[in-house]
CSV table of C-alpha atoms and ligand atoms in Angstrom, one decimal:
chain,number,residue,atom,x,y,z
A,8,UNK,CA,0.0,0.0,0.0
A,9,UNK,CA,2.5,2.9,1.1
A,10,UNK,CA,4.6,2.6,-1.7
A,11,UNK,CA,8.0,4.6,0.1
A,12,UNK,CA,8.0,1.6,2.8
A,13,UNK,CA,7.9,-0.8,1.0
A,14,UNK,CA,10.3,0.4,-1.2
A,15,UNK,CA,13.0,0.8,1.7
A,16,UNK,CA,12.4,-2.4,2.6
A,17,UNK,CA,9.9,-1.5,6.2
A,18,UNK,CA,7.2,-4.2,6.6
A,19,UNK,CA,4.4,-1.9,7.6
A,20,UNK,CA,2.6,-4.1,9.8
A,21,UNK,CA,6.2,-5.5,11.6
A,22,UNK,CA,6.9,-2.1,13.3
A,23,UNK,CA,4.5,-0.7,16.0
A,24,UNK,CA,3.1,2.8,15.6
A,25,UNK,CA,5.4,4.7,17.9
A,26,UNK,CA,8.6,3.1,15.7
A,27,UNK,CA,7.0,4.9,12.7
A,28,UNK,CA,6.6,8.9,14.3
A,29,UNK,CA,9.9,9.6,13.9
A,30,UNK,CA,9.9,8.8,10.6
A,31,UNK,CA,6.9,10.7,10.0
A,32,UNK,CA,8.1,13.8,11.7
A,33,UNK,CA,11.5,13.8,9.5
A,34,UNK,CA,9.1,13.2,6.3
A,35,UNK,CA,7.1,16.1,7.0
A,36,UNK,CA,9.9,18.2,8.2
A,37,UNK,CA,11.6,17.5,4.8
A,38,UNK,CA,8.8,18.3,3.1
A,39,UNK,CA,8.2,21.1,5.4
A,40,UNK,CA,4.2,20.4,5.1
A,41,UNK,CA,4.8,20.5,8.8
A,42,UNK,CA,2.4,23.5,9.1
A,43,UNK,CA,-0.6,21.2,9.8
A,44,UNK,CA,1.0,19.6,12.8
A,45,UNK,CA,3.4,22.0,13.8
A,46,UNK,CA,2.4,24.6,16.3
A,47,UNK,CA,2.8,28.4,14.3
A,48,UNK,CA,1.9,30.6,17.5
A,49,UNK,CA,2.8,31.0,21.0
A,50,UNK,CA,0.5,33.3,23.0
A,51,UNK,CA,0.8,36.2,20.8
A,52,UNK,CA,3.8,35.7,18.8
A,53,UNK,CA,3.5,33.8,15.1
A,54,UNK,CA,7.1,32.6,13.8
A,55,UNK,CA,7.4,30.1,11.0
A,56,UNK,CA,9.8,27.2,9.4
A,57,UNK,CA,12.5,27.2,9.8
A,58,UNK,CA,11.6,28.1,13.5
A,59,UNK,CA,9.5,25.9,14.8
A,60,UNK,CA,8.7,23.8,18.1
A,61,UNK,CA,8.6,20.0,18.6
A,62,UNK,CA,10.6,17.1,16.6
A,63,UNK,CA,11.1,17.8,13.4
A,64,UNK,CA,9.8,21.1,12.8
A,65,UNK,CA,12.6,23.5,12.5
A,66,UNK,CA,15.7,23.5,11.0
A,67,UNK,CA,18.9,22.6,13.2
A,68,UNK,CA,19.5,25.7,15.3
A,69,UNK,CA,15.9,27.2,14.8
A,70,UNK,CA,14.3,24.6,17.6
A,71,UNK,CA,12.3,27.3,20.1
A,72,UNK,CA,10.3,26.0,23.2
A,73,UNK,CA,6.9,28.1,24.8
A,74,UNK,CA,7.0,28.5,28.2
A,75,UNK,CA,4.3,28.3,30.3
A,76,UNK,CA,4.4,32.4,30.2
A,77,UNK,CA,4.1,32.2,26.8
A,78,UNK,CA,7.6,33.5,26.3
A,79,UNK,CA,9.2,32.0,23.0
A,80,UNK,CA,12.5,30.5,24.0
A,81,UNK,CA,15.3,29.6,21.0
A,82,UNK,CA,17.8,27.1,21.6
A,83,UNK,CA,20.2,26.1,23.6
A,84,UNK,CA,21.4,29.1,26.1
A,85,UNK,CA,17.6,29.9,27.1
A,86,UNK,CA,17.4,32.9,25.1
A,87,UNK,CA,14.3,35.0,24.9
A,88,UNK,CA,12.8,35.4,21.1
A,89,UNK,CA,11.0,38.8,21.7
A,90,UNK,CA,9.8,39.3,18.2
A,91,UNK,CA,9.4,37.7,15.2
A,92,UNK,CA,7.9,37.9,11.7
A,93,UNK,CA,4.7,36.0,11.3
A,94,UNK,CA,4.4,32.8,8.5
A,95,UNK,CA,3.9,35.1,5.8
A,96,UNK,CA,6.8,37.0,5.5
A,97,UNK,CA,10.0,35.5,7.4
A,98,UNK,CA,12.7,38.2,7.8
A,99,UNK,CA,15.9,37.5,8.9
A,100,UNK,CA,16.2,39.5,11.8
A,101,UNK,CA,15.7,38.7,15.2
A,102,UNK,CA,15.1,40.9,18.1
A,103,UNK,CA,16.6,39.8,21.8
A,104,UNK,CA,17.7,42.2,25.1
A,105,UNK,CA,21.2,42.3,25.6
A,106,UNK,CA,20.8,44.1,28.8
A,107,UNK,CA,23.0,43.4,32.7
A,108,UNK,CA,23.8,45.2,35.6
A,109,UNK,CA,27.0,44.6,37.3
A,110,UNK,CA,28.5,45.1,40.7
A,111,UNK,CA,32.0,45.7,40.4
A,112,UNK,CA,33.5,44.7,43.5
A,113,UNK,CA,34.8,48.2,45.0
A,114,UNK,CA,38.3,46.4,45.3
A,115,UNK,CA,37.8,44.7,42.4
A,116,UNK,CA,40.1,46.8,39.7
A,117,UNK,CA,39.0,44.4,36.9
A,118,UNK,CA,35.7,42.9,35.6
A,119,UNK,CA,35.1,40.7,32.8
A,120,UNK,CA,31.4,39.6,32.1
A,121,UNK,CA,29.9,37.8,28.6
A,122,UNK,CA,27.5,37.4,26.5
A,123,UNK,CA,26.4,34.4,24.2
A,124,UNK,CA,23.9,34.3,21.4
A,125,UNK,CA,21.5,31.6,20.7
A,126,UNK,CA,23.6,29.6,18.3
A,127,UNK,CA,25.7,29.7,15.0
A,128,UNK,CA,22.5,30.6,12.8
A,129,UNK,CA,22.9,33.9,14.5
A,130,UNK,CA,25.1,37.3,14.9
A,131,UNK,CA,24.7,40.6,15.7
A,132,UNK,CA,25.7,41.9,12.0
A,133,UNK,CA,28.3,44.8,11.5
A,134,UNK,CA,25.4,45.9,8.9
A,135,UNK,CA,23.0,46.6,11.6
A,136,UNK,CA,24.4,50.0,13.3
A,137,UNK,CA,23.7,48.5,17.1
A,138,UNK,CA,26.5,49.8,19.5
A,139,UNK,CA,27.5,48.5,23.1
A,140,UNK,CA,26.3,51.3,25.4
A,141,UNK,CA,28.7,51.0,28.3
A,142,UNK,CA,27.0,53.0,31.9
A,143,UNK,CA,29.1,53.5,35.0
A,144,UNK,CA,32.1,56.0,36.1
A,145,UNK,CA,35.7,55.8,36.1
A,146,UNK,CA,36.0,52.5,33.8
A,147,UNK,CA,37.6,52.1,30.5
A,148,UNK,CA,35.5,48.9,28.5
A,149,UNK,CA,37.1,46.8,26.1
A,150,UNK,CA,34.9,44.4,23.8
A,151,UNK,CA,36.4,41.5,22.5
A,152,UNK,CA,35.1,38.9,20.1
A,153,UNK,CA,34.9,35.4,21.5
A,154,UNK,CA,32.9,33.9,18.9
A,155,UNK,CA,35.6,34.1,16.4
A,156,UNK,CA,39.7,35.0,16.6
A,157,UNK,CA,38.7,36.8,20.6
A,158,UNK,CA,39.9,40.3,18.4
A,159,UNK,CA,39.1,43.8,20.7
A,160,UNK,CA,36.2,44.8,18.7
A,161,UNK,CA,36.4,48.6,20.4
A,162,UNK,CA,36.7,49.9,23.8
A,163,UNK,CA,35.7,53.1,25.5
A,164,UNK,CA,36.2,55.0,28.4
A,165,UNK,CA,33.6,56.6,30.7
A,166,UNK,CA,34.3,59.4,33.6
A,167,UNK,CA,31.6,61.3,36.0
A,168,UNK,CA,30.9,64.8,37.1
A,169,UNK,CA,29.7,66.0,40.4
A,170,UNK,CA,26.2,65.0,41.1
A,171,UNK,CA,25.2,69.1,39.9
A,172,UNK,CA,27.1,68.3,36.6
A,173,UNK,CA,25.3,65.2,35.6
A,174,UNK,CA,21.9,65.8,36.9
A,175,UNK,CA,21.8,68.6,34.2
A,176,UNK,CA,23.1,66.4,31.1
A,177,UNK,CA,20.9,66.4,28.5
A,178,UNK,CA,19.3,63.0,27.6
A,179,UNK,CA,20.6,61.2,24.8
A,180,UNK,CA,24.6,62.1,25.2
A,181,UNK,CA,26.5,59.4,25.3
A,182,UNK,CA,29.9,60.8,24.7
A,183,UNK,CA,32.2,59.3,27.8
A,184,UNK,CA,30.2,61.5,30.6
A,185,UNK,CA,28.4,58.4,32.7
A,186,UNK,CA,28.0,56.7,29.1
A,187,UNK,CA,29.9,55.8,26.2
A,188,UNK,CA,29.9,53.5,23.4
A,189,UNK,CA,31.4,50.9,21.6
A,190,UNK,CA,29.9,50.9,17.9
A,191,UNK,CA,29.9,47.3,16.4
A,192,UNK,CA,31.9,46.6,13.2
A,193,UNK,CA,32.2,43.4,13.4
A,194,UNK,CA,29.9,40.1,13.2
A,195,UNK,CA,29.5,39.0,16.7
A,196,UNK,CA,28.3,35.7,17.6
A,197,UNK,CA,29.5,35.9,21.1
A,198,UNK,CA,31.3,38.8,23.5
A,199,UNK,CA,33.7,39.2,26.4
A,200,UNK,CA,33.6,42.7,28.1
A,201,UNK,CA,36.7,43.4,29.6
A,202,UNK,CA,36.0,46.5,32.4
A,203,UNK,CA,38.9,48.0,34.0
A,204,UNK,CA,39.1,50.9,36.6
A,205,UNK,CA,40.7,54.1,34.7
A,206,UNK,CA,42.4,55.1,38.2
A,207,UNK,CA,40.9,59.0,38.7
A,208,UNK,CA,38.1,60.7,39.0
A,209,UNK,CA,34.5,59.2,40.2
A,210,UNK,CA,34.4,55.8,40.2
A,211,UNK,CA,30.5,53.7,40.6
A,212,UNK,CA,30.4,49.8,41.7
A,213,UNK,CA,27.2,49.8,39.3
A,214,UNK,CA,28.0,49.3,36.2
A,215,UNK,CA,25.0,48.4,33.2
A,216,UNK,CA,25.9,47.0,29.5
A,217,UNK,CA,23.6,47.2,26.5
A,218,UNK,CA,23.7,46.6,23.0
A,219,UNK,CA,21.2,48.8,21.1
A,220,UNK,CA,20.7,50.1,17.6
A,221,UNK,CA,23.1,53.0,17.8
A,222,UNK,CA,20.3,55.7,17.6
A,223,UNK,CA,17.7,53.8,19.9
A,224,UNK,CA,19.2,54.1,23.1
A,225,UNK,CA,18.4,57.3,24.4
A,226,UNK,CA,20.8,58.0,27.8
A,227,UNK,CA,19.4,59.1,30.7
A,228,UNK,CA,21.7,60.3,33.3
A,229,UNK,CA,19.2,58.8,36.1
A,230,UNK,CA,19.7,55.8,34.7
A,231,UNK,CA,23.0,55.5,36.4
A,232,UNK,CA,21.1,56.3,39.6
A,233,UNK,CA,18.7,53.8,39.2
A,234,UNK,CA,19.3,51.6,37.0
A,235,UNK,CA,18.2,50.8,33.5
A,236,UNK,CA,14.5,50.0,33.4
A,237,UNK,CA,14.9,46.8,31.4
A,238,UNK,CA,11.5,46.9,30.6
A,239,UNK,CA,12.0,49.9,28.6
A,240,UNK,CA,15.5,49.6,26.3
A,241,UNK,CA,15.0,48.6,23.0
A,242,UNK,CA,16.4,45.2,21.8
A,243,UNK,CA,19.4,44.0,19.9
A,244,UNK,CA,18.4,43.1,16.8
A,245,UNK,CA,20.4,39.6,15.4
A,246,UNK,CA,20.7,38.8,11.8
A,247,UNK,CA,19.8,34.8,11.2
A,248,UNK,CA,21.1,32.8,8.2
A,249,UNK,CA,20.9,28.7,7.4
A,250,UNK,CA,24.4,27.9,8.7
A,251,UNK,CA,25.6,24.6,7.1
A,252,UNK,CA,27.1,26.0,4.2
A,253,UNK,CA,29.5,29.1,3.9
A,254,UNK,CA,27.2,30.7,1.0
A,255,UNK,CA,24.6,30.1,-1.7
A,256,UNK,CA,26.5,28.3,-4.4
A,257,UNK,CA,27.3,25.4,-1.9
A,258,UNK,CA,24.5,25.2,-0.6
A,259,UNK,CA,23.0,24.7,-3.9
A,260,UNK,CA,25.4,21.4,-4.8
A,261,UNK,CA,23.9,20.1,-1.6
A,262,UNK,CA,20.0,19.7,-3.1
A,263,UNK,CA,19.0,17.7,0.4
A,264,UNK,CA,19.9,20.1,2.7
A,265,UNK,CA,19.5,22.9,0.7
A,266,UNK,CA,16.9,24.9,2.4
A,267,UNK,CA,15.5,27.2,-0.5
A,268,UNK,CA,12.8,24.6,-1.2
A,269,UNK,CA,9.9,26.6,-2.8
A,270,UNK,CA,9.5,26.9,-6.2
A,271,UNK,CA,10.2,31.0,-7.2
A,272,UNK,CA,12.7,31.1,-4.0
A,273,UNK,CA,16.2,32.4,-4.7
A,274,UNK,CA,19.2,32.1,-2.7
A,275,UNK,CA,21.4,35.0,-1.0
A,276,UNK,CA,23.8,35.1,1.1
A,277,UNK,CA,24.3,36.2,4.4
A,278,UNK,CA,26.7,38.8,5.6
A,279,UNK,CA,27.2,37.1,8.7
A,280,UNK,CA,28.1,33.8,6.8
A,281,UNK,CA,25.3,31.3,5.3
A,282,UNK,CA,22.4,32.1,3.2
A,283,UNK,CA,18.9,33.4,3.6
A,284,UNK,CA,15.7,32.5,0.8
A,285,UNK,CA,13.4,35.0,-0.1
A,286,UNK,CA,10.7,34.6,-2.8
A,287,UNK,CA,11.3,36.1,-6.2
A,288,UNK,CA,10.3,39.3,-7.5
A,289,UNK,CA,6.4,39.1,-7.5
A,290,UNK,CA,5.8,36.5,-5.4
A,291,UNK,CA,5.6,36.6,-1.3
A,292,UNK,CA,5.1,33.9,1.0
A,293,UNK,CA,7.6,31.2,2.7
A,294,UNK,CA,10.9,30.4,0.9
A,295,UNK,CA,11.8,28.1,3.1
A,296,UNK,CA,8.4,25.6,2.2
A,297,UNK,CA,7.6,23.8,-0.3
A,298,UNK,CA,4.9,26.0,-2.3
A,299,UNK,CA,5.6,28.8,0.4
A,300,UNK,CA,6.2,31.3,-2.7
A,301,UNK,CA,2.9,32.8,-3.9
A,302,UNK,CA,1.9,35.1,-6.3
A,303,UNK,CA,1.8,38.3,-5.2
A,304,UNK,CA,-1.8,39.7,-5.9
A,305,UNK,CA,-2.9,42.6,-7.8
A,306,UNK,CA,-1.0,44.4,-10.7
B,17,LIG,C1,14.1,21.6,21.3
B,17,LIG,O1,14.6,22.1,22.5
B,17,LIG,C2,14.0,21.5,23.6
B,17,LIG,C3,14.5,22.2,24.9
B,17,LIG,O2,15.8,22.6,24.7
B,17,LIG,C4,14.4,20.0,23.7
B,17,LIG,O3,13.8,19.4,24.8
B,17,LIG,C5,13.9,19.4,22.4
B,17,LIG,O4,14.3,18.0,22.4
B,17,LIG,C6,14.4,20.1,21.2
B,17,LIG,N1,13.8,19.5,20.0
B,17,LIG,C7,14.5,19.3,18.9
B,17,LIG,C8,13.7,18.8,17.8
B,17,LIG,O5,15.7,19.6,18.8
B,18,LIG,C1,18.0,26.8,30.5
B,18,LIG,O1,16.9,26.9,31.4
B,18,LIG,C2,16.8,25.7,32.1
B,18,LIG,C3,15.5,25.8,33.0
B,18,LIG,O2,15.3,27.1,33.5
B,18,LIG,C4,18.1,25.6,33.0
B,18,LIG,O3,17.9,24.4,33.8
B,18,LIG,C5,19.3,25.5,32.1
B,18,LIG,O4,20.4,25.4,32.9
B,18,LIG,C6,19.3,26.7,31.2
B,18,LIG,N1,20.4,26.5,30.3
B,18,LIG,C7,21.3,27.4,30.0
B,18,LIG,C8,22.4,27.1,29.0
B,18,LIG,O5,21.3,28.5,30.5
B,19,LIG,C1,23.1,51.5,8.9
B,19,LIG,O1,23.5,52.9,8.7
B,19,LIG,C2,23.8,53.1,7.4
B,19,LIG,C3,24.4,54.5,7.3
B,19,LIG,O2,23.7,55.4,8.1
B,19,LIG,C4,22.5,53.0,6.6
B,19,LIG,O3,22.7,53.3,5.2
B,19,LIG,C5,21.9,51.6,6.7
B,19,LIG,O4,20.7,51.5,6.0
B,19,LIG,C6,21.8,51.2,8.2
B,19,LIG,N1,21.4,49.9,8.3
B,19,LIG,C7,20.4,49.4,9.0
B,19,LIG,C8,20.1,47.9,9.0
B,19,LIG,O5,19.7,50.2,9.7
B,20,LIG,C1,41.4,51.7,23.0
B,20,LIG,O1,41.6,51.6,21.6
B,20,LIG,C2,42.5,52.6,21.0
B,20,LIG,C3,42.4,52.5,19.5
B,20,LIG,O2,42.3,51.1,19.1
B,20,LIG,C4,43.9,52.4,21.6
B,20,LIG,O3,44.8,53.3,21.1
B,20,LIG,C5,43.8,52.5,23.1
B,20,LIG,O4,45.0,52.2,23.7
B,20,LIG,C6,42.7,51.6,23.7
B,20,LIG,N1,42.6,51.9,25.1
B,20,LIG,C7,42.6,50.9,26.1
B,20,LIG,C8,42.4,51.4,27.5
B,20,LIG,O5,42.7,49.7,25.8
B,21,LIG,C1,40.1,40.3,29.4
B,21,LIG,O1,39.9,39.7,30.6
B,21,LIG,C2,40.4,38.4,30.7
B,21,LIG,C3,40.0,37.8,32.0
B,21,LIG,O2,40.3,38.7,33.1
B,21,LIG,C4,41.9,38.4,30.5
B,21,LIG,O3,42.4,37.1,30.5
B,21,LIG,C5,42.2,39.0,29.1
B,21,LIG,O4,43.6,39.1,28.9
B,21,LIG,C6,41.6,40.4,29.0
B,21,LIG,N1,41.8,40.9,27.6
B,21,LIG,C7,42.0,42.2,27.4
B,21,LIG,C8,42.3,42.5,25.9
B,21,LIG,O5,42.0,43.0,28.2
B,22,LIG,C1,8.1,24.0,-9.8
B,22,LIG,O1,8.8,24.4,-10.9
B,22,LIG,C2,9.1,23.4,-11.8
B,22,LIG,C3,10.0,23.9,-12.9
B,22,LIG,O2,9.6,25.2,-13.2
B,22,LIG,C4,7.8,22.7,-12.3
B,22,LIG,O3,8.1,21.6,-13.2
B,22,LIG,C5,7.0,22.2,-11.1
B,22,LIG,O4,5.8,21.7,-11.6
B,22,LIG,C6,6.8,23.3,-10.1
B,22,LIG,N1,6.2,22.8,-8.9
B,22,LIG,C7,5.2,23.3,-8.4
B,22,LIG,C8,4.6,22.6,-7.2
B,22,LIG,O5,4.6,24.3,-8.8
């Protein structure tokens, strides 16, 4: 009856039920018709292949869990997904809150704290302006890459005025008075920050790190008072590519894992290393499914 089982020599019958899901789930993952078994929400948030939840519905490195909150976690580190594009129009950007305060022990003349992102599919591109906003006194912050070669991406250097001086800052300076900033030029999949005391001047145990787009963040002296209200910094936005291949013209020689499956999909690759699918001119939908390309309507 089921002509691909008996082809690959499976006795139907001879295998119980539960021998058979896993085969079932890698079938419709590769056919990526998973939509009708696959859950496409959680709470509030839509995402879409190659995301997914449960066996064989995403692509390796896309695999996201719902908590009972309703929070959309991705992969391994349990990292937050705060955003995403719904099923009909996947864009490769992700946003996520690289926010932390620090307590810099007041003998401590060294600090060094990191920050990982949820897997090689993704990087904080050098295309995306987002800066490491450094907040504190009497530091000097140096960023180095420890996804890659562990190359300082930048430092900076951040000094206070009396209590009079800063309370009358205007917000959104960040120029080395309470705040200053490391621009990112690099691809970062991963980050140690080095913070060291610069020896004069006023020097704070608190210290906050945050990577923003570069005009986002607005500064607010206060903030160095009390604190960043994490509920209210804008996130870092990640870029996300398919990851087993360096670019598109591999990827192609590789027609089983290739993952630009839908018929009007097109290949390009990623600055951050990999390849993206997006539908061709005039049609919108789902690269990444088979049939997910549709025409667009109108004209
Ligand atoms: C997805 O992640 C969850 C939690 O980390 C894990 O239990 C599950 O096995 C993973 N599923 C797949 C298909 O990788
Ligand atoms: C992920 O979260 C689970 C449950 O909260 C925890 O046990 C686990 O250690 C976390 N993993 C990482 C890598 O943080
Ligand atoms: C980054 O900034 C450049 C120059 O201002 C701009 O051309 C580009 O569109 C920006 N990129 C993003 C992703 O915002
Ligand atoms: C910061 O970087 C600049 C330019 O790369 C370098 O000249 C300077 O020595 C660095 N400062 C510290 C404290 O590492
Ligand atoms: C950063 O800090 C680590 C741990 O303290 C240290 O091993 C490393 O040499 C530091 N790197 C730089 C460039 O300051
Ligand atoms: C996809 O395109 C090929 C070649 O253009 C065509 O033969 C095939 O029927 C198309 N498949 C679907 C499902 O439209």
């Amino acid at each position: 009856m089921n002509s691909c089982c008996t082809a690959t020599g499976l006795h139907k019958m001879a295998l119980p039920m539960a021998a058979l899901l896993p085969l079932v789930a890698t079938l419709l993952a590769a056919s990526a018709a998973a939509a009708a078994v696959c859950p496409t929400n959680c709470g509030l948030t839509d995402f879409s292949y190659p995301f997914g939840i449960g066996p064989g519905c995403s692509l390796p490195g896309f695999n996201l869990t719902c908590d009972t909150k309703n929070h959309l976690l991705l992969g391994s580190p349990n990292v937050t997904v705060d955003y995403m594009i719904s099923a009909s129009d996947p864009v490769s950007v992700l946003a996520v809150y690289v926010v932390r305060s620090v307590h810099m022990g007041s003998g401590a003349g060294m600090f060094s704290t990191s920050w990982e992102g949820p897997g090689t599919p993704f990087a904080i591109s050098s295309a995306s302006n987002m800066s490491l906003f450094v907040l504190g006194c009497g530091v000097t912050a140096t960023l180095l890459d420890r996804g890659g070669t562990g190359a300082v991406v930048g430092n900076c250097s951040v000094v206070c005025a009396g209590e009079e001086i800063m309370r009358r800052l205007p917000d959104g300076l960040c120029v080395g008075l309470g705040c200053c900033r490391i621009d990112l030029r690099a691809h970062l999949r991963a980050f140690t920050l080095n913070i060291s005391r610069a020896g004069h001047g006023v020097s704070s145990d608190k210290l906050s790190f945050l990577v923003a787009g570069r005009d986002r963040y607005t500064f607010r002296p206060s903030d160095l008072e009390h604190g960043i209200d994490v509920d209210k910094v804008p996130p870092a936005m990640l870029d996300w590519a398919i990851p087993d291949q360096p670019d598109c013209r591999r990827a192609m020689d590789d027609k089983v894992t290739y993952a630009c499956v839908s018929n009007q999909s097109e290949c390009q690759d990623s600055p951050i290393g990999g390849y993206v699918c997006r539908c061709s001119r005039g049609f919108s939908g789902n690269p990444y499914v088979v049939d997910g390309c549709t025409p667009d309507l109108g004209k």
